[in-house]
Amino acid sequence: MKLTVWTYEGPPHVGAMRVATAMKGLHYVLHAPQGDTYADLLFTMIERRNHRPPVSYTTFQARDLGADTANLFKTACKEAVERFDPQAIIVGASCTAELIQDDPGGMAETMDLGIPVIPLELPSYQRKENFGADETLFQIVRTLAQPQERTSRISCNILGPTALGFRARDNVEEITGLLSELGVQVNVVAPLNATPADIARLPAAHFNVLLYPETGEAAARWLEKTHDQSYTSVLPIGVGGTRDFIAEIARLSGKPVARDESRLRLPWWSSSVDSTYLTGKRVFLFGDGSHVMAMARVARDEMGFEVVGMGCYNREMARPLRAMAKDYGVAPLITDDYLEVEAAIEAAAPEMILGTQMERHIGKRLGIPCAVISAPVHVQDFPARYSPVMGFEGANVLFDTLIHPLVMGLEEHLLAMFREDFEFHDAAGPSHHGAKAQARVDSADASGGSLPAKMKDNGVPLPDAVTDENVVWLSDAERELKKIPFFVRGKARRNTETFAIEKGINQISVETLYEAKAHYAR
Amino acid sequence: MNAPLAPANGGCRTAPVLKERGQREVFCGLTGIIWLHRKMQDAFFLVVGSRTCAHLLQSAAGVMIFAEPRFGTAILEETDLAGMADAQVEIDRVVEQLLARRPDIRQLFLVGSCPSEVIKIDLHKAAERLSAKHAPHVRILNYSGSGIETTFTEGEDAALACMVPVLPETDARQLLVVGALPDVVEDQMLGLLKAMGIETVTCLPAQRIDGETGVGPNTVFALAQPFLGETHAALERRGARHLPAPMPFGDEGTTAWLHAIATEFGVSEEVFAAVTDAPRARARKAIAQASEHLRGKSIFFFPDSQLEIPLARFLTRECGMTAIEVGSPYIHDAIHGPDLDLLPAGPQISEGQDVEKQLDRARAARADLTVCGLGLANPLEAEGLATKWAIELVFTPVHFYEQAGDLAGLFSRPLRRKSLLKLEAAE
């Protein structure tokens, strides 16, 4: 047993869901207990998908444990095929079903469903989410890909982008555009938006672009071995990475390519005098191996930072990451325990963290600025706007992403230095932010209760009309007010005072507080 | 005059219940940890389970990440599956590690999961052994929050039920209010009861182990939440008596709930009215304002938390909505009965779920508002249905008078938003 609080990766069947949800015309029948549907909300909420993931769960319960679970699986399988009419199905077990040994693959294969059935063996107690995605894509490709002629024009496949992939949507668009400028057509993107019929066409491409090694490498290797398709080894992240990637495309496509850098702004932005203060900023990198390695190069060679630590949570990338860390003269950190990451960051004392959402929280706790460069990420890192991190536009996006927390960091520093200054008092917040920065919550009392009575919660003196000297908060009411969450407390205070003045009440009691609450109820 | 009138067309208590089995789109009981650990400030919840369990907790906890959260998972590894003898040794090791790290912890819950239940790890034995070892500083209990046995809020039920047998015995005449409520709501409730002269009131769960109360034959208990079937049974086994009442949602629900207690403790109607008249008027006013967009609208409930029946009662009677289907994961007659009595006949009451069939019914009904989980909400919005995601109702203060307007507001907001957004071209 291993004591765990936060996990960087989900179980392997979540990886399989990422592949199934990325694809169209494919359905996943998952032998799983009630409750495992929680993973649906990763897709509907974090990625904001407008459809349910194409996953049917058998939902077995305690009373089914016995002979009945196998029948539940068969029924679920039959109903899913009838209802969703997929071109192919993948079938497998979640961690609990793995223990009851029903063999979903074997059962589905005997059911004669009339479509390809792809059984998945995902060892839940040894492997994790990325493995699940990689293995699932591999099994799908292995089952469905058909030998065929190469396309007449030079073409490639893009392998690895999945649902819940870090910036996968926009990276695919950016790289498709880049390849098109280089005269290379995209044959199939897989698994993102591919159908099983598209998977069958994979071998028609001349070579493969492996965009996400964590989730596409097994398929890329198999296609190389079986269909003689080479695959790219460089990730087009940052200026150098993208240029190397283009050189690799030239080699794989066998023709010279002219690159168009007219939209690339990172090199000038980074060279301009405004960026001088970035020199030697100490950064710590943590995330999935591929992104950390690519971003370390961006950080050192393109931003002029000093890399003071790097690590990854996926053991699959441990070897290349260790080699790179040696080059950079730092100790590699291979762990999936966020407390170890926190300790390493504390020890390295960087000025900036490039990491996942966990590192964002670590940064918040330690007061270190952080930019997110890798999954797992939260809803804010599935933005509405176009924001690739690959290719030349991706480099532009990265420059902005990496300096914004620092600008704010500097501003925060100024605010702290001039804390007593009337223009820079604690509650003033950064100048270019609409909302004020909340003071850190260090104790149960986050009310800002020490502010002078005549200040509102945002520290601005109340205008005269409202600062009626007669309106006072009785201590009970003040206490009650503090029970309201801090982010709406200011509004509650304001509403109550306005209400009191309107009613000519000069002592705010608990009663007044709730009268006002009722008055403003919506 | 304080007893709510039963609906003219009869209630729903005897209405036929559609019982379904099939795929369920619900959380497992482990999710209860997310709010229980906030309420019980000296408790730690250690799930014995798989990476899936840890991932679920993290996904459900969302942004609620703390420097040191008071829950975690002992993830089973390959070696744990091989030999059963090791499991107890492993649990001891993990618990030692945890308690050394967190000396402030006074109660530790070993929480069973699907994997630990399927391979039958005896967490009860582990809890007894560890309790003996760490007494008196730490008390170690166990319950199951597994998906194969519990649905969402039933996790709280299982947790509270496992505490009942170890509550100290008392003969005191007292009221025990059961169900974790937000602090502000709990304080309001205690304030109202105190104003009526009912002084010996205690809560389960208490904020801290030291503040905990006893139970005995002179204890009467009221349920503040409708999902406490096991706890109800465990308390009755200890000789306590249940005060059946509608759940304290809205003006009517709160009044009826308080009235059941007032009657038991011999509070006069005059005192009851003196205490409740002002907050009742406020609640009614707030509800009237907040439910402006709800009147005449229809609502469809997917099963989630067992709060569906009392909420449907509140929304139909006090906000003027019409219920089409009220789905609940489980229905206990003793607990949901008083609310079912008041819910006007008409809606299909359903227990359990076959999600695809229920989705077909929801699409056919096209209710003005559909209450469902986060896995269904955005997909249904994309189909043009307005939704209210159900989990918010468990986290947000919604009980008793002062929150009645907020409660109606939670349901009216999606409808207001739908009418506010104008995303088509101007022409």
Short mmCIF file of C-alpha atoms in Angstrom, two decimals, chain B residues 36-402:
data_model
loop_
_atom_site.label_atom_id
_atom_site.label_comp_id
_atom_site.label_asym_id
_atom_site.label_seq_id
_atom_site.Cartn_x
_atom_site.Cartn_y
_atom_site.Cartn_z
CA LEU B 36 -17.46 15.54 6.10
CA HIS B 37 -13.78 16.28 6.65
CA ARG B 38 -14.51 20.00 6.64
CA LYS B 39 -17.15 19.54 9.33
CA MET B 40 -15.13 17.22 11.57
CA GLN B 41 -12.00 19.18 12.13
CA ASP B 42 -10.02 16.60 14.05
CA ALA B 43 -10.79 13.69 11.74
CA PHE B 44 -8.80 12.09 8.95
CA PHE B 45 -10.37 9.87 6.30
CA LEU B 46 -8.08 7.15 4.97
CA VAL B 47 -9.52 5.29 2.01
CA VAL B 48 -8.16 1.81 1.45
CA GLY B 49 -8.59 1.44 -2.28
CA SER B 50 -7.14 1.88 -5.73
CA ARG B 51 -5.77 4.73 -7.77
CA THR B 52 -9.30 5.18 -9.09
CA CYS B 53 -10.49 6.05 -5.57
CA ALA B 54 -7.70 8.59 -5.12
CA HIS B 55 -8.48 10.06 -8.53
CA LEU B 56 -12.18 10.30 -7.71
CA LEU B 57 -11.51 12.16 -4.45
CA GLN B 58 -9.23 14.55 -6.24
CA SER B 59 -11.68 15.14 -9.09
CA ALA B 60 -14.57 15.67 -6.69
CA ALA B 61 -12.50 17.90 -4.42
CA GLY B 62 -11.70 20.05 -7.43
CA VAL B 63 -10.11 23.28 -6.38
CA MET B 64 -10.47 22.39 -2.71
CA ILE B 65 -6.80 21.57 -2.48
CA PHE B 66 -5.20 22.20 0.85
CA ALA B 67 -1.62 22.25 1.96
CA GLU B 68 -2.47 19.26 4.12
CA PRO B 69 -5.88 17.83 3.32
CA ARG B 70 -7.35 15.56 5.96
CA PHE B 71 -8.08 12.71 3.60
CA GLY B 72 -5.95 10.34 1.59
CA THR B 73 -5.84 6.96 -0.03
CA ALA B 74 -3.76 3.90 0.82
CA ILE B 75 -3.46 2.69 -2.76
CA LEU B 76 -3.45 -1.08 -3.12
CA GLU B 77 -0.51 -2.37 -5.10
CA GLU B 78 0.17 -5.61 -6.88
CA THR B 79 1.77 -7.15 -3.78
CA ASP B 80 -1.30 -6.37 -1.66
CA LEU B 81 -3.47 -8.41 -3.98
CA ALA B 82 -1.26 -11.47 -3.73
CA GLY B 83 -1.47 -12.35 -0.04
CA MET B 84 -4.16 -11.39 2.43
CA ALA B 85 -2.00 -11.74 5.54
CA ASP B 86 0.02 -8.70 4.53
CA ALA B 87 -2.94 -6.37 4.31
CA GLN B 88 -3.27 -5.87 8.07
CA VAL B 89 0.46 -5.28 8.44
CA GLU B 90 0.38 -2.82 5.57
CA ILE B 91 -2.55 -0.91 7.07
CA ASP B 92 -0.70 -0.66 10.39
CA ARG B 93 2.35 0.70 8.61
CA VAL B 94 0.40 3.29 6.63
CA VAL B 95 -1.55 4.40 9.72
CA GLU B 96 1.68 4.78 11.74
CA GLN B 97 3.14 6.86 8.94
CA LEU B 98 0.03 9.01 8.80
CA LEU B 99 -0.36 9.57 12.54
CA ALA B 100 3.31 10.42 12.89
CA ARG B 101 2.82 13.05 10.22
CA ARG B 102 -0.43 14.37 11.64
CA PRO B 103 -0.29 14.27 15.46
CA ASP B 104 -3.31 16.62 15.61
CA ILE B 105 -5.64 13.90 14.29
CA ARG B 106 -8.03 12.55 16.95
CA GLN B 107 -10.33 10.37 14.86
CA LEU B 108 -9.27 8.25 11.96
CA PHE B 109 -11.76 6.63 9.62
CA LEU B 110 -10.62 3.64 7.60
CA VAL B 111 -12.91 3.88 4.61
CA GLY B 112 -13.62 0.76 2.59
CA SER B 113 -13.81 0.95 -1.20
CA CYS B 114 -14.90 -1.42 -3.96
CA PRO B 115 -11.46 -3.04 -4.30
CA SER B 116 -11.02 -3.48 -0.54
CA GLU B 117 -14.55 -4.91 -0.20
CA VAL B 118 -14.12 -7.30 -3.13
CA ILE B 119 -10.89 -8.75 -1.80
CA LYS B 120 -12.46 -8.62 1.67
CA ILE B 121 -9.83 -6.76 3.64
CA ASP B 122 -11.14 -6.77 7.21
CA LEU B 123 -11.04 -3.06 8.02
CA HIS B 124 -13.18 -3.59 11.09
CA LYS B 125 -10.53 -5.80 12.62
CA ALA B 126 -7.86 -3.28 11.65
CA ALA B 127 -9.82 -0.45 13.26
CA GLU B 128 -10.28 -2.36 16.51
CA ARG B 129 -6.65 -3.33 16.68
CA LEU B 130 -5.39 0.15 15.88
CA SER B 131 -7.87 1.78 18.28
CA ALA B 132 -6.54 -0.35 21.11
CA LYS B 133 -3.04 0.63 20.18
CA HIS B 134 -3.57 4.36 19.83
CA ALA B 135 -6.13 4.89 22.61
CA PRO B 136 -6.89 7.26 24.17
CA HIS B 137 -5.42 9.87 21.85
CA VAL B 138 -6.84 8.59 18.57
CA ARG B 139 -10.06 6.72 17.94
CA ILE B 140 -10.09 4.59 14.81
CA LEU B 141 -13.35 3.55 13.15
CA ASN B 142 -14.28 2.05 9.84
CA TYR B 143 -17.11 2.20 7.30
CA SER B 144 -17.60 1.47 3.65
CA GLY B 145 -17.93 4.20 1.04
CA SER B 146 -17.66 1.75 -1.83
CA GLY B 147 -19.69 2.20 -4.99
CA ILE B 148 -20.93 -1.35 -4.78
CA GLU B 149 -22.63 -0.52 -1.48
CA THR B 150 -23.19 3.24 -1.25
CA THR B 151 -24.39 6.08 -3.47
CA PHE B 152 -22.99 9.59 -2.96
CA THR B 153 -24.50 10.98 0.28
CA GLU B 154 -24.92 7.48 1.66
CA GLY B 155 -21.23 7.79 2.43
CA GLU B 156 -22.09 10.32 5.14
CA ASP B 157 -24.76 7.94 6.41
CA ALA B 158 -22.26 5.08 6.63
CA ALA B 159 -19.75 7.32 8.43
CA LEU B 160 -22.26 8.57 11.00
CA ALA B 161 -23.71 5.09 11.49
CA CYS B 162 -20.29 3.71 12.37
CA MET B 163 -19.94 6.38 15.07
CA VAL B 164 -23.27 5.62 16.76
CA PRO B 165 -22.24 2.38 18.53
CA VAL B 166 -19.28 4.12 20.20
CA LEU B 167 -21.17 7.21 21.42
CA PRO B 168 -21.22 7.30 25.24
CA GLU B 169 -24.45 6.11 26.90
CA THR B 170 -26.55 8.84 28.50
CA ASP B 171 -29.93 8.98 30.18
CA ALA B 172 -30.30 12.70 29.66
CA ARG B 173 -33.44 13.99 28.01
CA GLN B 174 -32.00 15.57 24.89
CA LEU B 175 -32.41 16.35 21.24
CA LEU B 176 -29.82 15.03 18.83
CA VAL B 177 -29.76 16.65 15.39
CA VAL B 178 -28.22 14.32 12.85
CA GLY B 179 -26.55 15.27 9.57
CA ALA B 180 -23.57 17.48 8.75
CA LEU B 181 -24.76 21.05 8.23
CA PRO B 182 -22.69 24.10 7.32
CA ASP B 183 -21.65 25.92 10.51
CA VAL B 184 -23.73 29.01 9.81
CA VAL B 185 -26.84 26.86 9.32
CA GLU B 186 -26.15 24.82 12.43
CA ASP B 187 -25.81 28.00 14.48
CA GLN B 188 -29.11 29.36 13.18
CA MET B 189 -30.84 26.10 14.02
CA LEU B 190 -29.39 26.02 17.54
CA GLY B 191 -30.40 29.66 17.98
CA LEU B 192 -34.03 28.97 17.05
CA LEU B 193 -34.26 25.93 19.32
CA LYS B 194 -32.67 27.82 22.19
CA ALA B 195 -35.12 30.67 21.77
CA MET B 196 -37.91 28.12 22.23
CA GLY B 197 -36.28 27.00 25.44
CA ILE B 198 -34.87 23.71 24.14
CA GLU B 199 -31.38 23.83 25.58
CA THR B 200 -29.98 20.32 25.46
CA VAL B 201 -29.34 20.00 21.77
CA THR B 202 -26.32 18.24 20.32
CA CYS B 203 -25.21 17.47 16.83
CA LEU B 204 -23.94 14.40 15.04
CA PRO B 205 -21.34 14.83 13.67
CA ALA B 206 -19.82 17.21 16.21
CA GLN B 207 -17.03 19.49 15.11
CA ARG B 208 -14.57 17.78 17.43
CA ILE B 209 -14.42 14.47 19.19
CA ASP B 210 -14.47 16.16 22.63
CA GLY B 211 -17.68 18.01 21.84
CA GLU B 212 -19.48 14.82 21.09
CA THR B 213 -22.53 13.81 22.95
CA GLY B 214 -24.03 10.58 24.15
CA VAL B 215 -27.15 8.70 23.22
CA GLY B 216 -29.67 6.70 25.19
CA PRO B 217 -33.32 5.85 25.80
CA ASN B 218 -34.27 9.48 26.60
CA THR B 219 -32.72 10.82 23.42
CA VAL B 220 -34.97 11.94 20.62
CA PHE B 221 -33.36 12.66 17.30
CA ALA B 222 -34.28 14.70 14.25
CA LEU B 223 -32.70 14.19 10.84
CA ALA B 224 -31.48 17.33 9.12
CA GLN B 225 -30.68 15.33 5.98
CA PRO B 226 -32.78 12.72 4.20
CA PHE B 227 -30.00 10.25 3.40
CA LEU B 228 -29.45 8.91 6.90
CA GLY B 229 -31.22 5.53 6.80
CA GLU B 230 -28.44 3.49 8.41
CA THR B 231 -27.78 6.10 11.07
CA HIS B 232 -31.51 6.20 11.80
CA ALA B 233 -31.48 2.44 12.36
CA ALA B 234 -28.29 2.54 14.45
CA LEU B 235 -29.72 5.28 16.70
CA GLU B 236 -32.92 3.32 17.22
CA ARG B 237 -30.82 0.33 18.21
CA ARG B 238 -29.34 2.52 20.95
CA GLY B 239 -32.86 3.29 22.21
CA ALA B 240 -33.21 6.79 20.74
CA ARG B 241 -36.51 7.78 19.15
CA HIS B 242 -36.89 9.44 15.75
CA LEU B 243 -39.07 12.55 15.30
CA PRO B 244 -40.45 12.14 11.79
CA ALA B 245 -40.78 15.44 9.92
CA PRO B 246 -40.38 16.95 6.49
CA MET B 247 -36.82 18.11 5.80
CA PRO B 248 -36.08 21.74 6.77
CA PHE B 249 -36.08 23.24 3.29
CA GLY B 250 -38.05 26.42 2.67
CA ASP B 251 -40.48 28.09 5.04
CA GLU B 252 -42.90 25.16 5.25
CA GLY B 253 -40.27 22.48 5.64
CA THR B 254 -38.36 24.38 8.30
CA THR B 255 -41.52 25.26 10.22
CA ALA B 256 -42.82 21.69 10.14
CA TRP B 257 -39.42 20.36 11.18
CA LEU B 258 -39.16 22.78 14.11
CA HIS B 259 -42.76 22.17 15.04
CA ALA B 260 -42.25 18.44 15.37
CA ILE B 261 -39.48 19.17 17.88
CA ALA B 262 -41.44 21.91 19.66
CA THR B 263 -44.38 19.56 20.13
CA GLU B 264 -42.12 16.85 21.55
CA PHE B 265 -40.62 19.31 24.04
CA GLY B 266 -43.95 20.87 25.00
CA VAL B 267 -43.26 24.34 23.59
CA SER B 268 -46.44 26.39 23.53
CA GLU B 269 -47.86 27.64 20.22
CA GLU B 270 -47.39 31.22 21.46
CA VAL B 271 -43.68 30.75 22.08
CA PHE B 272 -43.29 28.88 18.80
CA ALA B 273 -44.97 31.71 16.92
CA ALA B 274 -42.93 34.35 18.73
CA VAL B 275 -39.71 32.65 17.74
CA THR B 276 -40.57 31.73 14.18
CA ASP B 277 -42.89 34.46 12.89
CA ALA B 278 -40.19 36.96 11.92
CA PRO B 279 -37.80 34.55 10.20
CA ARG B 280 -40.79 32.88 8.50
CA ALA B 281 -41.90 36.19 7.06
CA ARG B 282 -38.38 36.86 5.86
CA ALA B 283 -38.11 33.43 4.29
CA ARG B 284 -41.44 33.82 2.53
CA LYS B 285 -40.45 37.20 1.18
CA ALA B 286 -37.05 35.99 0.00
CA ILE B 287 -38.60 32.92 -1.63
CA ALA B 288 -41.22 35.01 -3.35
CA GLN B 289 -38.54 37.22 -4.88
CA ALA B 290 -36.12 34.47 -5.74
CA SER B 291 -38.73 32.17 -7.23
CA GLU B 292 -40.12 34.74 -9.64
CA HIS B 293 -38.59 32.84 -12.57
CA LEU B 294 -39.66 29.45 -11.26
CA ARG B 295 -43.44 29.84 -11.14
CA GLY B 296 -45.25 27.69 -13.63
CA LYS B 297 -42.05 25.97 -14.73
CA SER B 298 -41.54 22.21 -14.85
CA ILE B 299 -38.69 20.30 -13.27
CA PHE B 300 -37.15 16.85 -13.74
CA PHE B 301 -34.88 15.28 -11.13
CA PHE B 302 -32.23 12.67 -11.91
CA PRO B 303 -31.27 10.61 -8.84
CA ASP B 304 -28.20 11.80 -6.98
CA SER B 305 -28.35 12.63 -3.28
CA GLN B 306 -31.78 11.60 -1.85
CA LEU B 307 -32.44 15.34 -1.42
CA GLU B 308 -34.65 15.18 -4.53
CA ILE B 309 -37.97 14.41 -2.82
CA PRO B 310 -37.84 17.17 -0.17
CA LEU B 311 -36.52 19.63 -2.78
CA ALA B 312 -39.33 18.73 -5.15
CA ARG B 313 -41.74 19.34 -2.27
CA PHE B 314 -40.22 22.78 -1.66
CA LEU B 315 -40.14 23.77 -5.32
CA THR B 316 -43.67 22.64 -6.09
CA ARG B 317 -45.37 23.98 -2.97
CA GLU B 318 -43.41 27.15 -2.29
CA CYS B 319 -42.04 28.15 -5.69
CA GLY B 320 -44.92 27.16 -7.93
CA MET B 321 -43.10 24.58 -10.02
CA THR B 322 -44.50 21.36 -11.45
CA ALA B 323 -42.49 18.19 -10.98
CA ILE B 324 -42.43 15.76 -13.90
CA GLU B 325 -40.18 13.06 -12.51
CA VAL B 326 -38.54 12.89 -9.10
CA GLY B 327 -35.72 10.36 -9.15
CA SER B 328 -33.98 9.30 -5.97
CA PRO B 329 -31.23 6.71 -5.59
CA TYR B 330 -33.07 5.22 -2.60
CA ILE B 331 -36.36 5.94 -0.87
CA HIS B 332 -36.85 5.19 2.86
CA ASP B 333 -40.47 5.41 3.88
CA ALA B 334 -39.71 6.46 7.47
CA ILE B 335 -37.51 9.33 6.32
CA HIS B 336 -38.96 10.45 2.98
CA GLY B 337 -42.56 9.69 3.94
CA PRO B 338 -43.44 13.10 5.50
CA ASP B 339 -42.12 14.88 2.40
CA LEU B 340 -43.91 12.48 0.06
CA ASP B 341 -47.15 13.18 1.95
CA LEU B 342 -46.84 16.88 1.08
CA LEU B 343 -45.65 16.51 -2.51
CA PRO B 344 -48.73 17.01 -4.70
CA ALA B 345 -49.61 13.90 -6.69
CA GLY B 346 -48.61 13.96 -10.32
CA PRO B 347 -44.89 13.40 -10.77
CA GLN B 348 -43.42 10.01 -11.55
CA ILE B 349 -41.47 8.94 -8.48
CA SER B 350 -38.53 6.76 -9.45
CA GLU B 351 -36.00 4.86 -7.41
CA GLY B 352 -32.70 3.63 -8.84
CA GLN B 353 -31.66 4.30 -12.41
CA ASP B 354 -31.16 3.04 -15.91
CA VAL B 355 -29.54 6.20 -17.18
CA GLU B 356 -30.17 5.74 -20.90
CA LYS B 357 -33.88 5.10 -20.36
CA GLN B 358 -34.13 7.98 -17.93
CA LEU B 359 -32.40 10.27 -20.42
CA ASP B 360 -34.97 9.23 -23.02
CA ARG B 361 -37.72 10.24 -20.57
CA ALA B 362 -36.00 13.54 -19.77
CA ARG B 363 -35.65 14.35 -23.48
CA ALA B 364 -39.28 13.51 -24.09
CA ALA B 365 -40.40 15.62 -21.11
CA ARG B 366 -38.16 18.59 -22.00
CA ALA B 367 -38.67 20.07 -18.55
CA ASP B 368 -37.90 23.75 -18.07
CA LEU B 369 -35.23 22.70 -15.59
CA THR B 370 -33.44 19.37 -15.24
CA VAL B 371 -31.54 18.59 -12.04
CA CYS B 372 -28.66 16.20 -12.70
CA GLY B 373 -25.00 15.41 -12.08
CA LEU B 374 -22.02 17.06 -13.75
CA GLY B 375 -21.54 14.18 -16.19
CA LEU B 376 -24.96 14.90 -17.69
CA ALA B 377 -25.35 18.67 -17.23
CA ASN B 378 -23.32 20.07 -20.13
CA PRO B 379 -24.46 17.38 -22.59
CA LEU B 380 -28.10 18.19 -21.73
CA GLU B 381 -27.45 21.94 -22.00
CA ALA B 382 -26.06 21.25 -25.46
CA GLU B 383 -29.39 19.60 -26.27
CA GLY B 384 -31.15 22.82 -25.25
CA LEU B 385 -32.29 21.81 -21.77
CA ALA B 386 -31.60 24.12 -18.85
CA THR B 387 -29.93 22.20 -16.02
CA LYS B 388 -29.09 22.65 -12.38
CA TRP B 389 -26.16 20.52 -11.24
CA ALA B 390 -27.13 18.63 -8.17
CA ILE B 391 -23.87 18.38 -6.23
CA GLU B 392 -23.99 22.10 -5.39
CA LEU B 393 -27.05 21.42 -3.25
CA VAL B 394 -24.93 19.31 -0.93
CA PHE B 395 -22.14 21.87 -0.50
CA THR B 396 -24.12 25.10 -0.33
CA PRO B 397 -25.97 26.25 2.82
CA VAL B 398 -29.58 25.60 1.83
CA HIS B 399 -31.40 24.50 5.01
CA PHE B 400 -33.65 26.53 7.34
CA TYR B 401 -35.23 29.96 7.05
CA GLU B 402 -32.40 32.29 6.20
#
